[in-house]
Coordinates of C-alpha atoms and ligand atoms in Angstrom, one line a residue:
X1124 CA 92.1 115.5 115.2
X1125 CA 94.1 115.9 112.0
X1126 CA 92.1 117.2 108.7
X1127 CA 94.2 115.7 105.4
X1128 CA 92.7 117.3 102.3
X1129 CA 93.8 116.7 99.0
X1130 CA 92.7 117.8 95.6
X1131 CA 91.1 115.0 94.3
X1132 CA 89.9 111.5 95.4
X1133 CA 92.7 109.6 93.8
X1134 CA 95.2 111.6 95.9
X1135 CA 93.1 111.2 99.0
X1136 CA 93.0 107.8 98.6
X1137 CA 96.8 107.1 97.8
X1138 CA 97.5 109.3 100.8
X1139 CA 95.3 106.9 103.1
X1140 CA 96.7 103.7 101.3
X1141 CA 100.0 104.9 102.2
X1142 CA 99.3 105.7 105.6
X1143 CA 97.8 102.2 106.2
X1144 CA 100.5 100.4 104.8
X1145 CA 102.9 102.6 106.8
X1146 CA 101.3 101.8 109.8
X1147 CA 100.6 98.1 109.6
X1148 CA 104.5 97.8 108.3
X1149 CA 105.8 99.7 111.6
X1150 CA 103.6 97.4 113.5
X1151 CA 105.7 94.4 112.7
X1152 CA 102.7 92.4 113.3
X1153 CA 103.2 88.5 113.9
X1154 CA 100.6 85.5 114.3
X1155 CA 100.7 86.0 118.0
X1156 CA 100.4 89.9 117.7
X1157 CA 98.3 90.6 114.6
X1158 CA 97.6 94.2 113.5
X1159 CA 93.8 94.6 113.7
X1160 CA 92.3 96.6 111.0
X1161 CA 88.6 97.8 110.7
X1162 CA 86.9 98.2 107.3
X1163 CA 84.4 99.9 105.7
X1164 CA 82.6 99.1 102.1
X1165 CA 80.8 101.8 100.0
X1166 CA 82.5 103.9 96.8
X1167 CA 84.8 106.0 99.2
X1168 CA 87.3 103.1 100.0
X1169 CA 87.0 101.7 96.5
X1170 CA 90.6 103.2 95.4
X1171 CA 91.9 102.8 98.7
X1172 CA 91.5 99.2 98.4
X1173 CA 92.8 99.5 94.6
X1174 CA 96.0 101.0 96.0
X1175 CA 96.2 98.6 98.9
X1176 CA 95.9 95.6 96.3
X1177 CA 99.0 97.5 94.4
X1178 CA 101.0 98.0 97.3
X1179 CA 100.7 94.1 98.2
X1180 CA 101.6 93.0 94.6
X1181 CA 104.9 95.4 94.6
X1182 CA 105.8 93.8 97.9
X1183 CA 105.3 96.9 100.1
X1184 CA 102.9 95.2 102.3
X1185 CA 101.6 91.7 103.5
X1186 CA 98.2 91.1 104.9
X1187 CA 99.5 87.8 106.3
X1188 CA 99.3 89.0 109.8
X1189 CA 96.5 91.2 109.4
X1190 CA 93.0 90.6 110.9
X1191 CA 89.9 92.6 109.8
X1192 CA 86.7 93.4 111.0
X1193 CA 84.5 95.0 108.6
X1194 CA 81.8 97.7 110.2
X1195 CA 78.7 96.6 108.7
X1196 CA 76.7 94.0 106.7
X1197 CA 72.9 94.2 105.3
X1198 CA 70.7 91.5 106.6
X1199 CA 68.1 89.7 104.3
X1200 CA 70.4 89.0 101.3
X1201 CA 73.0 85.8 101.6
X1202 CA 76.5 86.7 101.9
X1203 CA 77.0 85.2 98.1
X1204 CA 74.8 88.1 96.7
X1205 CA 77.0 90.5 94.8
X1206 CA 76.1 93.6 96.8
X1207 CA 76.5 92.3 100.1
X1208 CA 79.3 93.7 101.9
X1209 CA 81.1 90.3 102.3
X1210 CA 81.3 90.2 98.2
X1211 CA 82.2 93.5 97.9
X1212 CA 85.3 93.1 100.4
X1213 CA 86.5 89.9 98.4
X1214 CA 86.1 91.7 95.3
X1215 CA 87.9 94.6 96.2
X1216 CA 90.5 93.6 98.5
X1217 CA 90.4 90.2 100.0
X1218 CA 90.7 87.7 97.2
X1219 CA 93.6 90.0 95.7
X1220 CA 95.9 89.9 99.0
X1221 CA 97.2 86.9 101.2
X1222 CA 94.8 87.3 104.3
X1223 CA 94.2 84.2 105.4
X1224 CA 90.2 83.7 105.3
X1225 CA 89.8 82.8 108.9
X1226 CA 91.4 86.5 110.2
X1227 CA 88.4 88.0 108.2
X1228 CA 85.4 89.2 110.0
X1229 CA 82.0 90.6 109.1
X1230 CA 79.2 91.2 111.6
X1231 CA 76.2 88.8 110.7
X1232 CA 72.7 88.1 112.6
X1233 CA 75.0 85.2 114.2
X1234 CA 77.7 86.6 115.5
X1235 CA 76.8 90.3 116.2
X1236 CA 76.3 89.7 120.1
X1237 CA 79.9 88.7 120.5
X1238 CA 81.3 91.0 117.6
X1239 CA 82.8 93.7 120.2
X1240 CA 83.7 90.7 122.6
X1241 CA 85.8 88.9 119.5
X1242 CA 87.5 92.5 118.6
X1243 CA 88.6 92.6 122.4
X1244 CA 90.0 89.3 122.0
X1245 CA 92.1 90.3 119.3
X1246 CA 93.4 93.3 121.6
X1247 CA 91.3 95.9 120.1
X1248 CA 91.3 97.4 116.8
X1249 CA 94.2 99.1 115.8
X1250 CA 92.9 100.9 113.1
X1251 CA 89.7 101.7 112.2
X1252 CA 88.9 102.9 108.5
X1253 CA 85.4 104.5 108.2
X1254 CA 83.2 106.1 105.7
X1255 CA 80.4 108.5 106.6
X1256 CA 76.9 109.1 105.0
X1257 CA 75.7 112.4 103.6
X1258 CA 73.2 112.5 106.9
X1259 CA 77.0 111.9 108.8
X1260 CA 76.1 108.2 110.1
X1261 CA 79.0 106.1 110.6
X1262 CA 78.8 102.5 109.7
X1263 CA 74.9 102.1 110.1
X1264 CA 74.6 104.1 113.1
X1265 CA 72.0 106.1 111.6
X1266 CA 70.7 109.7 112.9
X1267 CA 69.6 109.1 116.6
X1268 CA 71.7 106.5 117.3
X1269 CA 73.6 106.2 120.7
X1270 CA 76.8 107.1 120.8
X1271 CA 77.4 104.5 123.7
X1272 CA 76.2 101.9 121.1
X1273 CA 77.9 98.9 120.5
X1274 CA 77.4 96.2 117.4
X1275 CA 73.6 95.4 116.9
X1276 CA 70.6 95.6 114.4
X1277 CA 69.5 98.8 112.8
X1278 CA 66.9 99.5 110.9
X1279 CA 67.9 101.9 107.8
X1280 CA 66.5 105.3 107.1
X1281 CA 65.0 106.2 103.8
X1282 CA 67.8 108.7 102.8
X1283 CA 70.4 105.7 103.4
X1284 CA 67.8 103.3 101.4
X1285 CA 67.7 105.9 98.6
X1286 CA 71.2 106.4 98.7
X1287 CA 72.4 102.9 98.4
X1288 CA 69.5 102.0 95.6
X1289 CA 72.5 102.8 93.3
X1290 CA 74.1 99.7 94.2
X1291 CA 71.0 98.0 93.3
X1292 CA 70.3 98.9 89.5
X1293 CA 68.5 102.1 91.2
X1294 CA 65.9 99.8 92.7
X1295 CA 64.8 101.1 96.3
X1296 CA 62.6 97.9 97.3
X1297 CA 65.8 95.8 96.4
X1298 CA 67.7 97.4 99.3
X1299 CA 67.6 95.7 102.7
X1300 CA 65.4 97.7 105.4
X1301 CA 67.9 96.6 108.1
X1302 CA 71.8 95.7 108.8
X1303 CA 74.2 94.4 111.6
X1304 CA 76.5 97.5 112.0
X1305 CA 79.2 97.8 114.8
X1306 CA 78.5 100.5 117.2
X1307 CA 79.9 104.3 117.7
X1308 CA 81.5 103.3 120.7
X1309 CA 83.0 100.1 118.9
X1310 CA 84.8 102.9 116.4
X1311 CA 85.9 105.1 119.5
X1312 CA 87.3 102.1 121.0
X1313 CA 89.8 101.8 118.1
X1314 CA 93.4 103.2 118.9
X1315 CA 93.3 105.3 115.9
X1316 CA 90.5 106.2 113.5
X1317 CA 90.7 107.4 109.8
X1318 CA 87.4 109.1 108.2
X1319 CA 87.6 109.3 104.5
X1320 CA 84.8 111.6 102.7
X1321 CA 85.1 113.0 99.1
X1322 CA 82.6 114.9 96.9
X1323 CA 80.2 117.7 97.5
X1324 CA 77.5 115.4 98.5
X1325 CA 79.4 114.5 102.1
X1326 CA 80.5 118.5 102.4
X1327 CA 77.6 119.1 105.2
X1328 CA 78.9 116.0 107.1
X1329 CA 82.1 116.8 106.9
X1330 CA 81.3 120.5 108.0
X1331 CA 79.4 118.8 111.2
X1332 CA 82.5 116.3 111.8
X1333 CA 85.1 119.3 112.1
X1334 CA 82.9 122.1 113.3
X1335 CA 79.8 121.0 114.7
X1336 CA 78.8 120.0 118.1
X1337 CA 78.9 116.4 119.3
X1338 CA 75.3 115.2 118.5
X1339 CA 73.7 111.8 118.1
X1340 CA 72.1 113.5 115.2
X1341 CA 75.3 113.4 113.2
X1342 CA 76.8 110.2 115.0
X1343 CA 80.2 111.5 112.9
X1344 CA 80.6 114.2 115.5
X1345 CA 81.3 111.7 118.1
X1346 CA 84.7 111.1 116.6
X1347 CA 85.6 114.5 117.9
X1348 CA 86.2 112.7 121.2
X1349 CA 88.6 110.2 119.7
X1350 CA 92.5 111.0 120.9
X1351 CA 93.8 109.7 117.8
X1352 CA 91.4 110.8 114.5
X1353 CA 92.5 111.7 111.1
X1354 CA 89.9 112.8 108.4
X1355 CA 91.0 112.6 104.8
X1356 CA 89.0 114.4 102.6
X1357 CA 89.0 116.0 98.6
X1358 CA 88.5 119.4 98.1
X1359 CA 84.9 119.2 97.1
X1360 CA 84.1 117.5 100.6
X1361 CA 85.4 120.8 101.8
X1362 CA 82.8 123.0 100.5
X1363 CA 80.5 123.6 103.5
X1364 CA 83.7 124.3 105.8
X1365 CA 84.5 128.0 106.8
X1366 CA 87.5 129.2 104.5
X1367 CA 89.5 129.8 107.7
X1368 CA 88.9 126.3 109.1
X1369 CA 90.5 124.8 105.6
X1370 CA 93.5 127.3 105.7
X1371 CA 93.8 126.3 109.7
X1372 CA 94.2 122.9 109.1
X1373 CA 96.4 123.2 105.7
X1374 CA 98.8 125.3 107.6
X1375 CA 99.2 122.5 110.2
X1376 CA 99.7 119.8 107.4
X1377 CA 102.1 122.3 105.3
X1378 CA 104.4 121.8 108.2
X1379 CA 103.9 118.0 108.8
X1380 CA 106.2 115.7 107.1
X1381 CA 105.1 112.9 104.5
X1382 CA 102.9 109.9 105.5
X1383 CA 105.8 107.5 104.9
X1384 CA 107.8 109.5 107.5
X1385 CA 105.4 110.1 110.0
X1386 CA 106.1 107.4 112.7
X1387 CA 103.2 107.5 115.1
X1388 CA 103.4 111.2 115.5
X1389 CA 99.8 112.2 115.4
Ligands
GLP1994 C1 76.6 103.4 103.7 C2 77.6 102.3 104.6 C3 78.7 102.9 105.3 C4 79.3 104.2 104.4 C5 78.4 105.0 104.1 C6 78.9 105.7 102.8 O1 75.4 103.3 104.5 N1 76.9 101.6 105.5 O2 79.5 102.3 105.8 O3 80.5 104.4 104.7 O4 77.1 104.7 103.5 O5 79.1 105.2 101.5 P1 79.7 105.7 100.2 O6 81.3 105.6 100.6 O7 79.4 104.7 99.3 O8 79.3 107.2 100.1

């Protein structure tokens, strides 16, 4: 794995957005061979999406031949609800770029049985961008979720409901109690994974992801098995890591070339 550490969330978000643009352009996607991108919602990716929109507007990238698969969606609120992940994605990314609507996918009660085979029909996910919950969940794979799981319906934990209440005017009762989510295996099946985390609230999850043992108690740790895995975090999110670990990864990155010149070297 690579661990990219930048001082602020803004800097981390910019690095990740530039990396995504670089990967899309390097891939040279066409209608017949689109770039398949897995996407998260939440506060972590907001600035990345803002940067992608800016880069699209300045002609650095096109999403015309990009196909997207979102990682999760609430159950029990309509897609038109302002806090649905569907609304989030249109507000922050899709409505501002040139992606054709029929190339956008979000999991739902109607399609979750076939979500993994829909991904497979496109040849699999080229790059999966993920956030992480403070309890180490990826998508809505809460602690105890199978590390071999595929897309399905999951009940949310009280911790996640409380954490997400901030998007529902602080009202825990307004937060849906379940969600459709890709599985841990769905994420592991992607050819490359980038996980983003910022702030002290994610520091323990980051510690588990980097230094912890692989365990379904912290589903993020499954990514240690991924052959092409990048974590991009800000300084605050590294606070629970050993100083030695941080120095080690900073040393490796100090010798790495800039993201725009990275090619497929990982
Ligand atoms: C939510 C979502 C995840 C997201 C995580 C972190 O529960 N299901 O997909 O990655 O929590 O969210 P945030 O980026 O807002 O901290």
